[in-house]
Short mmCIF file of C-alpha atoms in Angstrom, two decimals:
data_model
loop_
_atom_site.label_atom_id
_atom_site.label_comp_id
_atom_site.label_asym_id
_atom_site.label_seq_id
_atom_site.Cartn_x
_atom_site.Cartn_y
_atom_site.Cartn_z
CA MET D 35 5.39 112.35 -35.73
CA GLU D 36 2.36 111.23 -37.69
CA ASN D 37 2.15 107.69 -39.01
CA THR D 38 1.77 108.09 -42.80
CA GLU D 39 0.20 104.67 -43.24
CA THR D 40 -2.51 104.97 -40.64
CA GLY D 41 -2.80 108.64 -39.99
CA VAL D 42 -2.46 107.87 -36.27
CA ASN D 43 -0.09 109.92 -34.16
CA ASP D 44 2.57 107.79 -32.46
CA ASN D 45 1.66 109.35 -29.14
CA THR D 46 -2.03 108.60 -29.52
CA SER D 47 -3.53 107.17 -26.37
CA VAL D 48 -6.98 105.99 -25.49
CA ALA D 49 -8.98 107.94 -22.97
CA PRO D 50 -9.14 106.45 -19.48
CA GLU D 51 -11.99 104.20 -18.49
CA SER D 52 -15.31 105.95 -18.26
CA SER D 53 -16.77 106.50 -14.83
CA ASP D 54 -20.26 106.70 -16.30
CA ALA D 55 -22.62 105.08 -13.80
CA SER D 56 -24.67 103.64 -16.68
CA VAL D 57 -21.80 101.26 -17.55
CA VAL D 58 -22.37 98.04 -15.61
CA ALA D 59 -19.46 95.69 -14.90
CA ASP D 60 -19.82 92.25 -16.49
CA ASP D 61 -17.99 89.30 -14.94
CA SER D 62 -18.76 86.94 -17.83
CA ASN D 63 -15.72 86.04 -19.90
CA VAL D 64 -15.49 86.96 -23.56
CA THR D 65 -14.80 83.80 -25.55
CA LEU D 66 -13.64 83.01 -29.07
CA GLU D 67 -17.26 82.24 -29.95
CA ASP D 68 -18.29 85.72 -28.87
CA LEU D 69 -15.57 87.21 -31.05
CA MET D 70 -16.52 85.03 -34.02
CA ASN D 71 -20.18 86.04 -33.69
CA LEU D 72 -19.31 89.70 -34.27
CA SER D 73 -19.92 90.83 -37.84
CA GLU D 74 -19.78 93.84 -40.12
CA GLU D 75 -23.15 94.87 -38.76
CA ASP D 76 -21.58 95.30 -35.31
CA TYR D 77 -18.35 96.95 -36.47
CA GLU D 78 -17.48 97.85 -40.05
CA GLU D 79 -13.95 96.41 -39.64
CA PHE D 80 -15.34 92.93 -38.86
CA LYS D 81 -15.83 91.78 -42.44
CA SER D 82 -15.77 88.04 -43.05
CA ASP D 83 -12.85 88.44 -45.47
CA ALA D 84 -11.05 91.12 -43.44
CA ASN D 85 -7.31 91.36 -44.07
CA HIS D 86 -6.39 94.80 -42.78
CA LYS D 87 -2.89 96.16 -43.38
CA GLY D 88 -0.82 99.12 -42.24
CA MET D 89 -1.91 99.24 -38.61
CA LYS D 90 0.32 99.92 -35.64
CA PRO D 91 1.28 96.63 -33.90
CA LEU D 92 -1.30 95.39 -31.42
CA ASN D 93 1.27 95.32 -28.62
CA GLU D 94 1.70 99.10 -29.09
CA TRP D 95 -2.03 99.70 -28.71
CA LEU D 96 -2.20 97.48 -25.64
CA LYS D 97 0.07 99.94 -23.84
CA HIS D 98 -2.57 102.66 -24.14
CA VAL D 99 -5.95 100.94 -23.89
CA PRO D 100 -7.77 100.69 -20.55
CA ALA D 101 -6.95 97.78 -18.26
CA ASP D 102 -10.42 96.26 -18.84
CA VAL D 103 -9.67 95.93 -22.56
CA ARG D 104 -6.41 94.12 -21.82
CA LYS D 105 -8.29 91.83 -19.45
CA HIS D 106 -10.80 90.95 -22.17
CA VAL D 107 -7.92 90.23 -24.57
CA ALA D 108 -6.28 88.08 -21.88
CA ASN D 109 -9.54 86.14 -21.41
CA ILE D 110 -9.80 85.50 -25.15
CA ARG D 111 -6.16 84.39 -25.21
CA SER D 112 -6.79 82.03 -22.29
CA ASP D 113 -9.91 80.68 -23.99
CA TYR D 114 -7.93 80.04 -27.18
CA THR D 115 -5.20 78.21 -25.24
CA ARG D 116 -7.77 76.08 -23.45
CA LYS D 117 -9.57 75.17 -26.68
CA THR D 118 -6.36 74.28 -28.53
CA THR D 119 -5.34 72.09 -25.58
CA GLU D 120 -8.73 70.36 -25.63
CA LEU D 121 -8.50 69.90 -29.40
CA SER D 122 -5.03 68.41 -29.08
CA GLN D 123 -6.29 65.98 -26.44
CA MET D 124 -9.25 65.02 -28.64
CA LYS D 125 -6.87 64.27 -31.51
CA LYS D 126 -4.77 62.09 -29.21
CA ASP D 127 -7.88 60.25 -27.99
CA LEU D 128 -9.01 59.65 -31.57
CA GLU D 129 -5.58 58.33 -32.46
CA SER D 130 -5.70 55.97 -29.47
CA GLN D 131 -9.17 54.73 -30.47
CA LYS D 132 -8.04 54.24 -34.06
CA THR D 133 -4.98 52.31 -32.90
CA ALA D 134 -7.13 50.10 -30.66
CA MET D 135 -9.59 49.43 -33.48
CA LEU D 136 -6.79 48.50 -35.86
CA ALA D 137 -5.36 46.16 -33.23
CA GLN D 138 -8.72 44.40 -32.97
CA GLN D 139 -8.94 44.08 -36.73
CA GLU D 140 -5.41 42.73 -36.84
CA ASN D 141 -6.33 40.10 -34.28
CA ILE D 142 -9.21 39.04 -36.52
CA TYR D 143 -7.54 39.14 -39.90
CA LYS D 144 -4.00 38.20 -38.86
CA GLY D 145 -4.75 36.22 -35.73
CA PRO D 146 -4.78 32.46 -35.02
CA LEU D 147 -7.65 31.71 -37.44
CA ALA D 148 -5.96 33.51 -40.33
CA LYS D 149 -2.67 31.72 -39.58
CA LYS D 150 -4.42 28.36 -39.45
CA VAL D 151 -6.13 29.02 -42.78
CA ALA D 152 -2.77 30.02 -44.30
CA GLU D 153 -1.27 26.68 -43.21
CA ILE D 154 -3.88 24.65 -45.13
CA ASP D 155 -2.64 23.38 -48.49
CA THR D 156 -4.96 24.93 -51.05
CA GLU D 157 -2.96 23.81 -54.10
CA THR D 158 -3.28 20.02 -53.85
CA GLU D 159 -6.51 18.46 -55.13
CA TYR D 160 -7.82 15.34 -53.36
CA ASP D 161 -9.66 12.20 -54.45
CA LEU D 162 -13.33 12.86 -53.81
CA PHE D 163 -14.07 9.09 -53.83
CA ASP D 164 -11.80 8.53 -50.87
CA PRO D 165 -13.32 9.45 -47.44
CA LYS D 166 -10.08 11.07 -46.24
CA GLY D 167 -9.66 12.78 -49.59
CA MET D 168 -13.23 14.08 -49.42
CA LYS D 169 -12.58 15.55 -45.95
CA ALA D 170 -9.32 17.14 -47.07
CA GLU D 171 -10.99 18.60 -50.17
CA ILE D 172 -13.76 20.14 -48.07
CA GLN D 173 -11.15 21.74 -45.84
CA ARG D 174 -9.29 23.00 -48.88
CA GLN D 175 -12.40 24.58 -50.41
CA ALA D 176 -13.32 26.17 -47.05
CA ALA D 177 -9.79 27.56 -46.74
CA LEU D 178 -9.97 29.02 -50.26
CA MET D 179 -13.26 30.74 -49.45
CA LEU D 180 -11.87 32.18 -46.20
CA LYS D 181 -8.74 33.40 -48.00
CA GLN D 182 -10.85 35.16 -50.61
CA MET D 183 -12.81 36.84 -47.81
CA ILE D 184 -9.84 37.69 -45.58
CA GLU D 185 -7.25 38.90 -48.10
CA PRO D 186 -9.06 42.15 -49.09
CA ALA D 187 -9.65 42.92 -45.41
CA GLN D 188 -5.99 42.22 -44.65
CA GLN D 189 -4.88 44.56 -47.42
CA GLU D 190 -7.20 47.32 -46.19
CA LEU D 191 -5.96 46.74 -42.65
CA GLU D 192 -2.35 47.15 -43.74
CA LEU D 193 -3.20 50.38 -45.58
CA ASN D 194 -5.04 51.77 -42.55
CA GLN D 195 -2.18 50.79 -40.24
CA ARG D 196 0.31 52.53 -42.51
CA LYS D 197 -1.88 55.64 -42.72
CA ASN D 198 -2.19 55.67 -38.94
CA GLU D 199 1.60 55.41 -38.59
CA LEU D 200 2.10 58.31 -41.00
CA ASP D 201 -0.50 60.48 -39.27
CA ARG D 202 1.14 59.89 -35.91
CA PHE D 203 4.61 60.56 -37.34
CA LYS D 204 3.46 63.82 -38.95
CA MET D 205 1.85 64.93 -35.71
CA GLU D 206 5.04 64.19 -33.75
CA ASN D 207 7.24 65.94 -36.35
CA PRO D 208 5.41 69.12 -37.48
CA GLU D 209 8.55 70.41 -39.23
CA LEU D 210 7.65 68.02 -42.07
CA THR D 211 5.42 70.78 -43.45
CA ASP D 212 8.26 73.32 -43.54
CA PRO D 213 9.62 73.97 -47.07
CA GLU D 214 13.13 73.48 -45.63
CA TYR D 215 12.23 69.81 -45.05
CA ARG D 216 9.36 69.16 -47.47
CA THR D 217 11.19 69.92 -50.71
CA PRO D 218 14.36 67.85 -50.10
CA ILE D 219 12.27 64.97 -48.70
CA ALA D 220 10.11 64.92 -51.84
CA GLU D 221 13.21 64.97 -54.06
CA LEU D 222 14.82 62.18 -52.03
CA LEU D 223 11.71 59.97 -52.26
CA GLN D 224 11.61 60.49 -56.03
CA THR D 225 15.20 59.35 -56.46
CA ARG D 226 14.92 56.58 -53.84
CA PRO D 227 11.33 55.25 -53.89
CA GLU D 228 12.28 52.30 -51.68
CA LEU D 229 12.61 54.64 -48.72
CA LYS D 230 9.80 55.27 -46.25
CA LEU D 231 8.81 58.83 -45.41
CA GLU D 232 10.27 58.39 -41.93
CA ASP D 233 13.65 57.30 -43.33
CA ALA D 234 13.72 60.21 -45.79
CA PHE D 235 12.87 62.65 -42.99
CA TYR D 236 15.72 61.49 -40.76
CA ILE D 237 18.20 61.53 -43.66
CA VAL D 238 17.24 65.12 -44.56
CA LYS D 239 17.24 66.15 -40.90
CA ALA D 240 20.75 64.77 -40.48
CA LYS D 241 21.96 66.60 -43.59
CA LEU D 242 20.40 69.89 -42.50
CA GLY D 243 21.92 69.46 -39.05
CA SER D 244 25.36 68.87 -40.56
CA GLN D 245 24.99 71.91 -42.80
CA LYS D 246 24.03 74.11 -39.86
CA VAL D 247 26.96 72.83 -37.83
CA ALA D 248 29.28 73.54 -40.78
CA GLN D 249 27.83 77.04 -41.17
CA GLU D 250 28.26 77.78 -37.48
CA LYS D 251 31.83 76.48 -37.60
CA ALA D 252 32.62 78.62 -40.66
CA LYS D 253 31.12 81.67 -38.95
CA LEU D 254 33.26 81.08 -35.85
CA GLU D 255 36.37 80.74 -38.01
CA ALA D 256 35.50 83.95 -39.87
CA ASP D 257 34.97 85.80 -36.59
CA LYS D 258 38.34 84.56 -35.31
CA ALA D 259 40.05 85.67 -38.51
CA ALA D 260 38.42 89.09 -38.26
CA ARG D 261 39.56 89.48 -34.66
CA ARG D 262 43.12 88.48 -35.62
CA THR D 263 43.10 91.09 -38.39
CA VAL D 264 41.89 93.80 -36.03
CA ALA D 265 44.47 92.82 -33.42
CA SER D 266 47.22 92.87 -36.04
CA LYS D 267 46.27 96.36 -37.22
CA SER D 268 46.07 97.62 -33.63
CA SER D 269 49.52 96.23 -32.79
CA LYS D 270 51.03 98.10 -35.80
CA GLY D 271 49.77 101.39 -34.45
CA THR D 272 47.44 102.14 -37.33
CA SER D 273 45.45 105.31 -36.94
CA GLU D 274 42.42 103.67 -38.50
CA ALA D 275 39.47 103.32 -36.13
CA VAL D 276 39.23 99.68 -35.12
CA MET D 277 35.52 99.50 -34.71
CA GLY D 278 34.59 102.43 -36.92
CA THR D 279 31.67 104.75 -36.31
CA PRO D 280 28.91 102.92 -34.41
CA LYS D 281 25.27 102.86 -35.41
CA PHE D 282 23.07 105.21 -33.42
CA LYS D 283 19.50 104.76 -32.20
CA ASN D 284 18.74 108.48 -32.43
CA ALA D 285 20.22 111.90 -33.14
CA TRP D 286 21.02 112.60 -29.48
CA ASP D 287 23.21 109.47 -29.20
CA ALA D 288 25.01 110.49 -32.43
CA TYR D 289 25.62 114.01 -31.09
CA GLN D 290 27.05 112.72 -27.80
CA TRP D 291 29.38 110.25 -29.55
CA HIS D 292 30.77 112.83 -31.99
CA ARG D 293 31.12 115.34 -29.14
CA ASP D 294 33.23 112.86 -27.14
CA ASN D 295 35.17 111.66 -30.23
CA PRO D 296 35.91 114.84 -32.22
CA LYS D 297 38.65 113.23 -34.33
CA LYS D 298 36.55 110.25 -35.47
#
């Protein structure tokens, strides 16, 4: 039967590999870069904005193409897997470096020096004509200057630390981007702004889990009730077909069933 969308016969197959002596075997692997370098000039289908529709599934074509084509596809698949693994590792390394850098900054801006500066009384003013008062006032002024320098850095550090925490959390919980989670989380944060994103995520996850459990339980109860109804009808000797006419995959199966069940 002809495929009306593509004009390709369902039984179409690709001719076997050519035995032409002019074709030289190439052991070099085709990579994603090689595929990306192909353009419309090479093949008209390879447009930069290509979004072809209506084709037969690729897995159907793979059954008919030569083994060498499948091997090239397998090499590209392997190359993609390797590159995504490398990219994932690079992201983890960057996260580790960022965490280490933030730890160093925290040691500077929230370490012993910052704590010592915070302990100095910067509110009390001292007698400049008294030697001890002069010394205390100098310390106070120095502490004020250090606070003015450190506080903006401390605030930026806290923001960067929070951003780093969120990035790590999002990476560890990719379902955050799913509409099933994203929408209720956003609504929850609007009604309860005191919550962190992490808290809102776990609350929504718990609710969704409870809903799914309830749905599964309701389905099981409905199945049990249906089985009890069928059993009750069967025990009363009803002539009604318990299961009814089954669904058939093709005309031959339908013919065999009706041949073996003439009264149904």
